[in-house]
XYZ file of C-alpha atoms in Angstrom:
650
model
C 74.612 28.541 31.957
C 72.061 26.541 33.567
C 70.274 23.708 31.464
C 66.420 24.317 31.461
C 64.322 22.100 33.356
C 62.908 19.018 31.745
C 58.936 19.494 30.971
C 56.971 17.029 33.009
C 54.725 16.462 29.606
C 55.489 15.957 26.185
C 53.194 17.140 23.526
C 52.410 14.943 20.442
C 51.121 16.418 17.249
C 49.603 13.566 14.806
C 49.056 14.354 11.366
C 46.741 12.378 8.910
C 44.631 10.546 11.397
C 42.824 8.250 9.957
C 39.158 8.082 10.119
C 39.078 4.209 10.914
C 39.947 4.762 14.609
C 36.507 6.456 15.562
C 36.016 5.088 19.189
C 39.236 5.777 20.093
C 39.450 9.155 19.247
C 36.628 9.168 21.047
C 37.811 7.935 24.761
C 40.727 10.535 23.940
C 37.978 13.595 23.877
C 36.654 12.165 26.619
C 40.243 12.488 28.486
C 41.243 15.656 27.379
C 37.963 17.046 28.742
C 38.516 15.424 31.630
C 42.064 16.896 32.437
C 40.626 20.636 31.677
C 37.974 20.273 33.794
C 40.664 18.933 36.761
C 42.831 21.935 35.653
C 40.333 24.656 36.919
C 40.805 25.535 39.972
C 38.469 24.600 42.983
C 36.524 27.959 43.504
C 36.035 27.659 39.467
C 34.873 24.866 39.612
C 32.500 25.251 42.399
C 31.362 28.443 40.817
C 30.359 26.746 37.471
C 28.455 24.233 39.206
C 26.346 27.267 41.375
C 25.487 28.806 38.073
C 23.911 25.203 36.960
C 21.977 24.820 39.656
C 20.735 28.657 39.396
C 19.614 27.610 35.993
C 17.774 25.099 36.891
C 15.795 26.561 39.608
C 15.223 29.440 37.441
C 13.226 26.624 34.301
C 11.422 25.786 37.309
C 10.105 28.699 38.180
C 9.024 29.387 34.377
C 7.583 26.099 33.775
C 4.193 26.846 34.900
C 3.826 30.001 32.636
C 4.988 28.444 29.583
C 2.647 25.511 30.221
C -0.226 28.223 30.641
C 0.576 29.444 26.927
C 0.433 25.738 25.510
C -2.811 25.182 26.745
C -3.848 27.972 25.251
C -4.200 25.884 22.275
C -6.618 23.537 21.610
C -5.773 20.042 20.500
C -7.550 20.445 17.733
C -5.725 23.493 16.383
C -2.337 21.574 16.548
C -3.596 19.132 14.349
C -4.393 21.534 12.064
C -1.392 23.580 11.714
C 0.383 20.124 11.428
C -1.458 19.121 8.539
C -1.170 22.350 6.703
C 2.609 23.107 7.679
C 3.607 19.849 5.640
C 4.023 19.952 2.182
C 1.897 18.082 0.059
C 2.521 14.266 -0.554
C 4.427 13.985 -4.339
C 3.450 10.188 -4.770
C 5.681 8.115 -6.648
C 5.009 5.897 -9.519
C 6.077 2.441 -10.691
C 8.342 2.807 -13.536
C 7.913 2.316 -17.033
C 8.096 -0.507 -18.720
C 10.619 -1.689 -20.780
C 9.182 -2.022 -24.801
C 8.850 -4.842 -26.390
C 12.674 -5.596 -28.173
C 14.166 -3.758 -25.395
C 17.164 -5.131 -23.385
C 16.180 -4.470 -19.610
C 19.166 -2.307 -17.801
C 22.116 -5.206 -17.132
C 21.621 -5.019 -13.343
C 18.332 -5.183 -13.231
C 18.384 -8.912 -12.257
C 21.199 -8.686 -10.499
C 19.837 -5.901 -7.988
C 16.828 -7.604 -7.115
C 16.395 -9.584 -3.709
C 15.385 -12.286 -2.727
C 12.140 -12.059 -0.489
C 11.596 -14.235 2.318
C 7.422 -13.245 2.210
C 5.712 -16.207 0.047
C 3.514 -13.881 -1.923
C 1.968 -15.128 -5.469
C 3.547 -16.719 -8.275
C 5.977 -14.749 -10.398
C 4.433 -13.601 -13.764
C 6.780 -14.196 -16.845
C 5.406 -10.198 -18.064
C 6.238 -8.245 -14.297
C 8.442 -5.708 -13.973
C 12.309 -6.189 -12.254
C 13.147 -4.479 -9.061
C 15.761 -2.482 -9.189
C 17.267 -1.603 -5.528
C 14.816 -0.289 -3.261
C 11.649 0.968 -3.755
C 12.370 4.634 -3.819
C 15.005 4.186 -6.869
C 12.204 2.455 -8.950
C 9.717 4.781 -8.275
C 9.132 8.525 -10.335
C 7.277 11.198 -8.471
C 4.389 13.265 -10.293
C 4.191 16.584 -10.098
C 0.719 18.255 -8.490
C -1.119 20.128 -9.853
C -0.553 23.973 -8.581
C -3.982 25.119 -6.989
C -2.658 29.074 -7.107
C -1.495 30.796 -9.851
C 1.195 33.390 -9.136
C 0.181 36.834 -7.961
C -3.412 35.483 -7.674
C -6.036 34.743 -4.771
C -5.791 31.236 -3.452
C -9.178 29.946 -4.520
C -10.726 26.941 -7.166
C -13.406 28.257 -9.431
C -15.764 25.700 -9.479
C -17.370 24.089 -13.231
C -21.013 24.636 -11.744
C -19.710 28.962 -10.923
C -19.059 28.232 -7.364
C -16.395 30.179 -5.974
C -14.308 28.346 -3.145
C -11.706 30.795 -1.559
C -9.006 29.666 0.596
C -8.299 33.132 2.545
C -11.167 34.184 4.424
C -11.783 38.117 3.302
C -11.906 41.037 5.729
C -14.398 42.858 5.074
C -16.872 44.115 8.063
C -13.629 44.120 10.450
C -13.301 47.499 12.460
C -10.753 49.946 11.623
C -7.258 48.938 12.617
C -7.931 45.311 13.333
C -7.203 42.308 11.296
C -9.638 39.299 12.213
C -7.649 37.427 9.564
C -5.560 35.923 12.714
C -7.963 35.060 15.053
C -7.958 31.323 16.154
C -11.221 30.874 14.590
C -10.605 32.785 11.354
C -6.948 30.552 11.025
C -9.133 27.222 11.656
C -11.525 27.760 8.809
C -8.302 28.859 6.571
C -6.570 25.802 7.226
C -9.508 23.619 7.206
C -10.368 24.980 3.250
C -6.757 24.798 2.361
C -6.096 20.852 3.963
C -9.699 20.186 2.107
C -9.005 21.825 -1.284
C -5.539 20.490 -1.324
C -6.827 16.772 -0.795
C -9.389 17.533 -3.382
C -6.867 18.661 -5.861
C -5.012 15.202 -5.202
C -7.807 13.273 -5.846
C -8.462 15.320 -9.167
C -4.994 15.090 -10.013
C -5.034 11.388 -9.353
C -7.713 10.904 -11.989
C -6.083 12.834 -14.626
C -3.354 10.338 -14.532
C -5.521 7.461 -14.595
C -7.596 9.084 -17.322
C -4.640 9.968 -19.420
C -3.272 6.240 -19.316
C -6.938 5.330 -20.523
C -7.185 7.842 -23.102
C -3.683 7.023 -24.681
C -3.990 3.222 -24.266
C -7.249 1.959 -24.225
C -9.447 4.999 -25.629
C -12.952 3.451 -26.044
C -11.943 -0.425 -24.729
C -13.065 -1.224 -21.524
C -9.938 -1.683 -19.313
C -6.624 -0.349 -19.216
C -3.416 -2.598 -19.013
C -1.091 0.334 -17.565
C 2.157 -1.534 -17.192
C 1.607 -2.803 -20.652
C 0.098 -0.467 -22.475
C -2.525 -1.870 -23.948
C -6.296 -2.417 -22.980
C -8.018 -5.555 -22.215
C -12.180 -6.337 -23.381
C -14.660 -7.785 -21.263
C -17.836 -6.112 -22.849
C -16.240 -4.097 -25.987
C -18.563 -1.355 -24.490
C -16.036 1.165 -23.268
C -17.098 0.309 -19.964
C -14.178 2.159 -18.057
C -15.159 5.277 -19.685
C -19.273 4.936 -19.221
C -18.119 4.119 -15.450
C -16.043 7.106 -14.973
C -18.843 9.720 -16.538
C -20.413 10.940 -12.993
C -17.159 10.528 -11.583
C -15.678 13.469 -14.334
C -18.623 15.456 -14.061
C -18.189 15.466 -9.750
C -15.012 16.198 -9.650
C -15.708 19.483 -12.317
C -13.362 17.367 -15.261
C -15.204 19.516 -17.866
C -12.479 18.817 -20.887
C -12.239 14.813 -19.911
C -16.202 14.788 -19.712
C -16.703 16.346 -22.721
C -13.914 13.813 -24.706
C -16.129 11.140 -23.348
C -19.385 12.078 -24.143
C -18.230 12.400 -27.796
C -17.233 8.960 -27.992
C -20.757 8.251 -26.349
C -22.293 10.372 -29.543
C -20.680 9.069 -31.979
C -19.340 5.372 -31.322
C -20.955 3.820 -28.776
C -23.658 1.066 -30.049
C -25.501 -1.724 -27.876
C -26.273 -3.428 -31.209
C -23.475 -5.981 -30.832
C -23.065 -9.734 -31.066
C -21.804 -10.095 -27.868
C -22.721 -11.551 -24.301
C -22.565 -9.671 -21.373
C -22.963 -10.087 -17.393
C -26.207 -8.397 -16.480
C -25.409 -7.573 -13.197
C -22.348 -5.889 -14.050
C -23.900 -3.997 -17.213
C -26.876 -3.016 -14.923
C -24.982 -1.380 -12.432
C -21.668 -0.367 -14.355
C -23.249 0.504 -17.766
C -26.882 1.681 -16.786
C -26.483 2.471 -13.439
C -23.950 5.300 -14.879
C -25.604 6.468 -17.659
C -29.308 7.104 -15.806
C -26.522 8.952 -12.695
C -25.330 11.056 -15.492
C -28.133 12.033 -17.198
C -29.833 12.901 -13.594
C -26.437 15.095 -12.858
C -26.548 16.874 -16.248
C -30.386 16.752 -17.637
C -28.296 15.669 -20.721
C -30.660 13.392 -22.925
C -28.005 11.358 -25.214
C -27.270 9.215 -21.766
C -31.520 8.598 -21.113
C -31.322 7.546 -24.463
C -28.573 4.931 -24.189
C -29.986 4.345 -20.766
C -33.161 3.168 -22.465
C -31.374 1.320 -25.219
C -29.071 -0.843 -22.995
C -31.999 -1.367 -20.662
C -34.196 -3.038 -23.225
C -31.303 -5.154 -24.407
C -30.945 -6.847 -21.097
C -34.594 -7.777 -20.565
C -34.161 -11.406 -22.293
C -32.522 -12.508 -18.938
C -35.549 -12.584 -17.253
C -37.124 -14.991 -19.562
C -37.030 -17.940 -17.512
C -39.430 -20.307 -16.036
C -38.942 -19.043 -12.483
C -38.616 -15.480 -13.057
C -34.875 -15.834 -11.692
C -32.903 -13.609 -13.930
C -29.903 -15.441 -16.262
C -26.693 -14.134 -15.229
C -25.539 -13.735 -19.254
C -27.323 -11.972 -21.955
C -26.839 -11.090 -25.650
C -27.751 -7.968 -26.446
C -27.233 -8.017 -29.926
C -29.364 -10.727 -30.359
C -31.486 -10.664 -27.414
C -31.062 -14.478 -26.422
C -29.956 -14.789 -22.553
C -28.742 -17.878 -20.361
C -27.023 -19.071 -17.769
C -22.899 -19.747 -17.233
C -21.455 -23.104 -18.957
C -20.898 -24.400 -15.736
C -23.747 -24.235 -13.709
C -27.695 -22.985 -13.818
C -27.427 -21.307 -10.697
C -26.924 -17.016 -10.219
C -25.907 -15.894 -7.367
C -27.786 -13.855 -4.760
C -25.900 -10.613 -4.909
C -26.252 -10.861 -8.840
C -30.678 -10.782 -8.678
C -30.422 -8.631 -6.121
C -28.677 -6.061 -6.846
C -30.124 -4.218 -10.129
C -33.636 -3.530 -8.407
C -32.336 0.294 -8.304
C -31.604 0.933 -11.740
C -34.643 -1.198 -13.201
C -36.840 0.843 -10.759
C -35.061 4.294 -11.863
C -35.786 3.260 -15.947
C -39.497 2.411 -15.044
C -39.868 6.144 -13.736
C -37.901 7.935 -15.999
C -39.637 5.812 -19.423
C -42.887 5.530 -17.738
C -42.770 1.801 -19.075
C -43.282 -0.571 -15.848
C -41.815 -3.765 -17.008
C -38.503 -3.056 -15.626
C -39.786 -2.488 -12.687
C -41.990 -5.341 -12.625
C -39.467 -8.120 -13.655
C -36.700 -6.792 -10.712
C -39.646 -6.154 -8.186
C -40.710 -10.331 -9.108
C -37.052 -11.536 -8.062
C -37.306 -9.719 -4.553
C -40.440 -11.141 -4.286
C -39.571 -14.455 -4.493
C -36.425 -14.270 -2.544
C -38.333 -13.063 0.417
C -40.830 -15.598 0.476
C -37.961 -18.662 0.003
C -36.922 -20.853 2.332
C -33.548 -21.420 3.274
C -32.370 -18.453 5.414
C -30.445 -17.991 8.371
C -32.151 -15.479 10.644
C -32.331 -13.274 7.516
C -29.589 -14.028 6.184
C -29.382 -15.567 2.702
C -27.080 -18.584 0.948
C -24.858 -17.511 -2.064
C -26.973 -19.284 -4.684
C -30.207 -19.229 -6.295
C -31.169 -21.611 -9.618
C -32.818 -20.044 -12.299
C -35.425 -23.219 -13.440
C -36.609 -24.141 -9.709
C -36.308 -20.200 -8.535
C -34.337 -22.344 -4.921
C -31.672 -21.674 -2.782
C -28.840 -24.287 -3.441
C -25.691 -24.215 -2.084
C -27.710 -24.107 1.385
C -25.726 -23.539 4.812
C -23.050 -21.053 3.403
C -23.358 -17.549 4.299
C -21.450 -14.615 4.373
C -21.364 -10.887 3.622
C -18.872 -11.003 0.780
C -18.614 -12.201 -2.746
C -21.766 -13.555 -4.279
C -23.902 -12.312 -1.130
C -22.982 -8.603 -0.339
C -24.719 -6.108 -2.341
C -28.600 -7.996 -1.320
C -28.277 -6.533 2.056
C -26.701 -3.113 0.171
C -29.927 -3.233 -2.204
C -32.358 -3.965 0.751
C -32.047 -1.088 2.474
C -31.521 1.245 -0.459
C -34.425 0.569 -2.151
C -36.008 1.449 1.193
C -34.652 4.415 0.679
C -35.458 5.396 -2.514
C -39.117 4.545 -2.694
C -39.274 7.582 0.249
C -39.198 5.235 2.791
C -42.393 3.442 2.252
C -42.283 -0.236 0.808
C -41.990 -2.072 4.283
C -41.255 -5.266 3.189
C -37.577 -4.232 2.237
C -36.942 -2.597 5.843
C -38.230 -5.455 7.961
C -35.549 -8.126 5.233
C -32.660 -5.516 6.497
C -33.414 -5.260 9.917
C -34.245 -8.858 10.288
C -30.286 -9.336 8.022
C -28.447 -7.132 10.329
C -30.030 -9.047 13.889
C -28.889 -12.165 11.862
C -24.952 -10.889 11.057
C -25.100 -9.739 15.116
C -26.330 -13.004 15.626
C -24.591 -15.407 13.767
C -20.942 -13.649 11.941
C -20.177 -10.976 14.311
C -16.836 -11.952 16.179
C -14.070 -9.822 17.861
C -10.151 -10.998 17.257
C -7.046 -11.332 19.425
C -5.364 -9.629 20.778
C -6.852 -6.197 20.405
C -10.585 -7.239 20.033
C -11.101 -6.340 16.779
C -14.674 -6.549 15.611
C -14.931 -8.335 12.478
C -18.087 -10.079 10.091
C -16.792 -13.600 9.469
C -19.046 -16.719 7.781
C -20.873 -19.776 8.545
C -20.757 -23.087 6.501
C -23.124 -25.557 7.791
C -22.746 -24.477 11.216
C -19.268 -24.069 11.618
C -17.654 -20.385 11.686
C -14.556 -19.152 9.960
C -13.092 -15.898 10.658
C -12.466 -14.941 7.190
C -13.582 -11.879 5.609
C -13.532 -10.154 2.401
C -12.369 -6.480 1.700
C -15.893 -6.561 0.183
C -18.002 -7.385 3.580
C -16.221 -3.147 3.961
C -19.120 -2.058 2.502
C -21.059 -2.619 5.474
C -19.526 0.293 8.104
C -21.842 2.611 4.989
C -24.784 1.118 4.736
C -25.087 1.008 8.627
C -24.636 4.816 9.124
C -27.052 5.444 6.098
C -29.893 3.274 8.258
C -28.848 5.134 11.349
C -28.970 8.180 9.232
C -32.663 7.675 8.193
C -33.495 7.019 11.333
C -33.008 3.098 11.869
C -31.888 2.061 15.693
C -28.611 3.791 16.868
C -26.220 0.802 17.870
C -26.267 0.567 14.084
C -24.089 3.243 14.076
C -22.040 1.840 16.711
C -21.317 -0.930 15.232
C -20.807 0.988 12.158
C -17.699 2.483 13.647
C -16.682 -0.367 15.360
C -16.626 -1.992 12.181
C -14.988 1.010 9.875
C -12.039 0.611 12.481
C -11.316 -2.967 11.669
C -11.521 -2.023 7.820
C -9.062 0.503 8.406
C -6.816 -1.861 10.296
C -6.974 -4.289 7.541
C -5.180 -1.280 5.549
C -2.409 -0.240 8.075
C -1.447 -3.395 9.638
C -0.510 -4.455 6.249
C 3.697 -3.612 4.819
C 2.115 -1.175 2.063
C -0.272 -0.054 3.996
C -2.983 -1.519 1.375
C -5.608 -3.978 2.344
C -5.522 -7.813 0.653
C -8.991 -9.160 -1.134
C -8.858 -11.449 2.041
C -7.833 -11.429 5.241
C -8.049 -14.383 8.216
C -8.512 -12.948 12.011
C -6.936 -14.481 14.884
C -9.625 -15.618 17.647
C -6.950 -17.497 20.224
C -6.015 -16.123 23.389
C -2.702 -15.280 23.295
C -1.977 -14.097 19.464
C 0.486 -11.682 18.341
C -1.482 -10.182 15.948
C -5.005 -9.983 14.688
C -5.515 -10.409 11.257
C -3.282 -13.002 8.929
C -3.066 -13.318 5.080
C -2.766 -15.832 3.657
C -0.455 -16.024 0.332
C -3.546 -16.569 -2.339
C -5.094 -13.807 -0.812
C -2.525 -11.043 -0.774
C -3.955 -8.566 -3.709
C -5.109 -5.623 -4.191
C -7.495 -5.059 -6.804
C -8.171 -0.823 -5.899
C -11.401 -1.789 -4.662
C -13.580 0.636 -3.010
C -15.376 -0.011 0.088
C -13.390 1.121 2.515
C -13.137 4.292 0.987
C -17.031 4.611 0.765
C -17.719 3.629 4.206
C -15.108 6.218 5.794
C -17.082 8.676 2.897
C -20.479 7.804 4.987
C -19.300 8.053 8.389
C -17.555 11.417 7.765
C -20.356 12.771 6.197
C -22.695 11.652 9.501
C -20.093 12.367 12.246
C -17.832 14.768 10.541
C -15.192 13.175 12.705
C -11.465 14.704 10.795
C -10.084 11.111 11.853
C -11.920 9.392 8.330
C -10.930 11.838 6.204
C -7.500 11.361 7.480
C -7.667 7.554 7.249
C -8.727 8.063 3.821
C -5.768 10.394 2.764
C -3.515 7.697 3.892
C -5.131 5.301 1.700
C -4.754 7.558 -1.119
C -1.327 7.857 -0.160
C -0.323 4.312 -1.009
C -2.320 4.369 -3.504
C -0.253 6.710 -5.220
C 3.048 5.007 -3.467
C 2.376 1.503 -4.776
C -0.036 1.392 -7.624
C 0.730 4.587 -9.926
C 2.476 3.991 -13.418
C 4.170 6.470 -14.508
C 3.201 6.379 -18.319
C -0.628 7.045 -16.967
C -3.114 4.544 -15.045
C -2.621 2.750 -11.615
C -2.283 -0.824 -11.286
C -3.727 -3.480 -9.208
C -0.570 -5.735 -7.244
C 0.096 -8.945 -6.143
C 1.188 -8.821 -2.897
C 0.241 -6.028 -0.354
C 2.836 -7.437 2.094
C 6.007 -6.763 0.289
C 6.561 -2.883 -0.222
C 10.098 -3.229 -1.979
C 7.894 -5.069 -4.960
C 4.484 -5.516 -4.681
C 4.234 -7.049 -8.166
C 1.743 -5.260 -10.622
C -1.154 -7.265 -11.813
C -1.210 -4.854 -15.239
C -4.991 -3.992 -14.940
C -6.955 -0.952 -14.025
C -10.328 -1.836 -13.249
C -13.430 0.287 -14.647
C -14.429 1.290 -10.683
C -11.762 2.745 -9.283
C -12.392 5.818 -11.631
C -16.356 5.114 -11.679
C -16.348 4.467 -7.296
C -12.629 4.282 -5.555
C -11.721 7.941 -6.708
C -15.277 9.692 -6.661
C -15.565 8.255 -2.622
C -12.091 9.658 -1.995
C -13.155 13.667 -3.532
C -16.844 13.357 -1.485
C -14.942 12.060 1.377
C -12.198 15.069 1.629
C -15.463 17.577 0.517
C -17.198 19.692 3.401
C -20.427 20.515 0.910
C -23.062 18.426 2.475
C -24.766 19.462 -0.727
C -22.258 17.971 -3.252
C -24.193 14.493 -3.246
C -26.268 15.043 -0.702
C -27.442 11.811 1.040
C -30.747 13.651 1.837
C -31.774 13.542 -2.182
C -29.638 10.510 -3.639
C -28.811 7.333 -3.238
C -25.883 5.561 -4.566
C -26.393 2.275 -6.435
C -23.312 -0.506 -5.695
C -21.127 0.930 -8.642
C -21.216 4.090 -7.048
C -23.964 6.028 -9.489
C -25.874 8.629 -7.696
C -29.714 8.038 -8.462
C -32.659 10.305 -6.874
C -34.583 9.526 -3.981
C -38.126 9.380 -5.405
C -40.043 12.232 -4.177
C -43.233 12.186 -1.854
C -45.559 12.519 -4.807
C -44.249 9.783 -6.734
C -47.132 6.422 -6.731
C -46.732 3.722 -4.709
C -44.131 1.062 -6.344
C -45.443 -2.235 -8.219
């Protein structure tokens, strides 16, 4: 018998491979393929490689009618089916915190790292980090819109009903206009606009429920805490947050706080207060509430508050005192100093001027028209623009040289061209301060950054500028496109844009995508990046200009990109300043998203401004607010535009 021939191969089977030897497993694939494809014979091969190339020419040839189809759609329509094909954002929540006598979990120390960002110092009360953000954080559920086997639609408190699915009706028989491209537009466009809505609502529920359970009938919530903090003893978070319930159609949260307005809230009180911030918090929100509801409990208060603060105008120059006692109606100045500040005098004309109309009693109108007055006659300005400072015994400037559009200077330029505005556009003197104010910011604080020539409002100290600005100076992007809007010169609004832009940056160049109190832009040639923080500077306090300012330009352009920048916002918002046990949470350091260390306050306006700009701004009723009948005082209150028959002003 012959012996059979030797193979010219030998096959291995392995067994158990082991999963460590990834690459060269690999390079083996890559062989074997290699010695199949030399296997095939050479008309196999050279067939394959025809029917490649046949492919090919064949996409070619139906390239051009597929790219007929895609333009078939506008740009704007893929937008839109983007936004509504993703689900809605579930925000997460910082955790709750561990109770007093508590042992923390045992790794909570040891899973923290170590940050290379300087941020603020620790506080001995802040939560730990445990692993990454994501672990730490607890999502919250949203609110369903639809109830099963209903019509998509939101009743509205005020009987308006909003429907999300366009109806058929008046269609011919045996077509559906349901799916044209202009029909699906408007569908989307309700759905994207009541879903954002709904967020916003569902946003202050939480907030509201932290306040209710926590700090019912105190003036701040402590949400990490859970406690409450005074600064009045006036309930001034839930006076704050009145217009902002009865906007957003809160009827059951509204109602809860008027009670406690009924039957606990008294102004006869041993106790000082800031009368700037009671005039525009406090009295600003009850006169915005009363206009909204014709209710006459908040008139009353209105009035009752209002007398209490008159004291503070008791001085020898007519300069208001920045403290007053309103239970025993004495007033003075800070411990530290006889000087107000600017913004402070400046800034409660519109209220004053609202209580004088309403009570037909014109000494509150008198004393805040005396301050502007003054101011405009003093000496001391920069092309308009104003110092920081003003004493209440020699009714001067001091502090000369320093200006700037932020703290302690802001809301007089806000206030200028407001109470333009509400006197039905016919007390001069307040339109010629603004115009003269804004030539002076063009003039003297307008610079552009590097390397992307940002345009940004920086300040002047004796002469020399700093490009520093305040999340406040935000406020100005608004009150631009309101000018424009009642018919002031149009590069207003061009600036106003240019402006809102750089706002917006100071939100998404940051980690959390949250802007800092303060932020520094670069002005060398040659920077990496345009605007720097500085560690002291790094916290968020849920402040609300930005948000108004994108809720002014999309009401006047009705440009989607605004109400998109502002869902973002909201977004980390939710992200990095929601507590899950109710309430969100001003932070530390908007430049380290893994822990941007809670400050463990809520202040009274993000219910009474942040979240009411946010629902107007993701609204398409024009009507809901409309800028054509009210005017919003700094806090946010809407207040009436005095009609044509209304007298002149003192």
């Amino acid at each position: 018998m012959q012996a059979p021939s030797r193979p010219d191969y030998v096959s291995v089977h392995l067994t158990g491979q082991q999963t460590g030897s990834y690459n060269n497993g690999k390079q083996w694939r890559r062989q074997s393929y290699w010695r199949k494809w030399k296997q095939l014979s050479r008309l196999q091969r050279s067939l394959f490689l025809f029917m490649l190339v046949l492919l090919f020419i064949c996409g070619l040839a139906s390239y051009s009618s597929v790219t007929k189809q895609l333009r078939g759609f506008t740009v704007r329509e893929q937008e839109t089916e983007s936004n509504i094909l993703q689900k809605p954002f579930k925000p997460h929540a910082l955790p709750e915190p561990v109770k007093q006598g508590q042992d923390p979990l045992p790794d909570q120390l040891s899973q923290r790292k170590l940050s290379n960002k300087r941020g603020p110092p620790v506080r001995p009360n802040r939560l730990q980090k445990q692993g990454n953000t994501s672990n730490i954080l607890s999502e919250v559920k949203v609110a369903d819109i639809k109830k099963e086997g209903e019509e998509e639609r939101v009743i509205s408190w005020r009987g308006a009903v909003i429907d999300t699915v366009q109806a058929t009706d008046g269609t011919k028989d045996g077509e559906n206009k349901e799916d044209s491209p202009g029909n699906r537009n408007v569908n989307q466009s309700k759905v994207l606009e009541t879903e954002r809505m709904e967020a916003v609502r569902e946003a202050f529920r939480h907030a509201w429920k932290g306040y209710k359970e926590y700090a019912w009938g105190h003036d701040e919530l402590r949400p990490v805490s859970r406690s409450y903090s005074e600064w009045f003893g006036l309930g001034l978070t839930l006076i704050d947050a009145l217009d902002t319930m009865w906007i957003l159609e809160l009827k059951q949260e509204f109602e809860e706080a008027r009670e406690w307005i009924a039957s606990e809230l008294t102004f006869n009180r041993n106790v000082d207060v800031n009368l700037f911030e009671t005039t525009i918090r406090i009295l600003g929100g009850l006169l915005s509430t009363y206009h909204l509801t014709g209710d006459s409990l908040f008139l009353d208060k209105a009035k009752d508050v209002g007398s209490r603060l008159m004291p503070a105008f008791n001085t020898q120059s007519k300069i208001p005192y920045s403290d007053v006692n309103i239970g025993k109606g004495t007033a003075h100045p800070p411990r530290w100093t006889s000087d107000s500040t600017v913004a402070e005098v400046t800034s409660i004309q519109l209220e004053f001027r609202e209580l004088s109309r309403l009570t037909q009693e014109p000494q509150y109108q008198a004393a805040v028209a005396e301050v502007m007055n003054q101011v405009h006659k003093l000496e001391g300005k920069l092309d308009g623009l104003v110092p920081m400072f003003i004493n209440t015994n020699s009714g001067q400037f001091t502090h000369q040289g320093i200006f700037t559009l932020g703290a302690r200077a802001d809301s007089y330029y806000e206030y200028l061209l407001k109470q333009w505005i509400q006197g039905g556009k016919k007390e001069d003197q307040f339109l010629e301060d603004y115009l003269q104010a804004i030539e002076g910011v063009k003039k003297n604080l307008l610079q552009k950054s590097s390397p992307n020539g940002l345009v940004f409002v920086g300040e002047l100290s004796h002469g020399q500028f700093s490009p520093k600005m305040d999340h406040l100076v935000c406020f100005l992007p608004g009150t631009l496109a309101l000018g424009a809007h009642n018919g002031l010169p149009a590069d207003h609004m061009d600036l106003a844009k240019e402006l809102m832009h750089t706002c917006y940056q100071m939100y998404v160049q940051m980690e959390t995508g949250l802007s800092p109190e303060i932020v520094h832009f670069n002005m060398h040639q040659g920077s990496i990046r345009d605007i720097d923080v500085k560690p002291a500077d790094r916290h968020n306090l849920l402040r609300p200009e930005t948000v108004e300012s994108l809720f002014y330009l999309y009401r006047f352009t009705k440009d989607r990109k605004y109400q998109d920048w502002g869902w973002k916002i909201l977004q980390n918002f939710n992200k990095y300043t929601k507590v899950s046990s109710g309430g969100y949470t001003s932070i530390n350091n908007v430049c380290d998203p893994d822990y941007p260390s809670p400050r463990d306050k809520m202040e009274s306006f993000f219910l009474g401004e942040t979240l009411k700009y946010f629902y107007l701004l993701f609204s398409e009723d024009a009507d809901l607010i409309s800028l054509d009948k009210y005017v919003f005082n700094t806090e946010a209150h809407p207040l009436p535009i005095w009609p044509p028959a209304e007298p002149q002003p003192l």
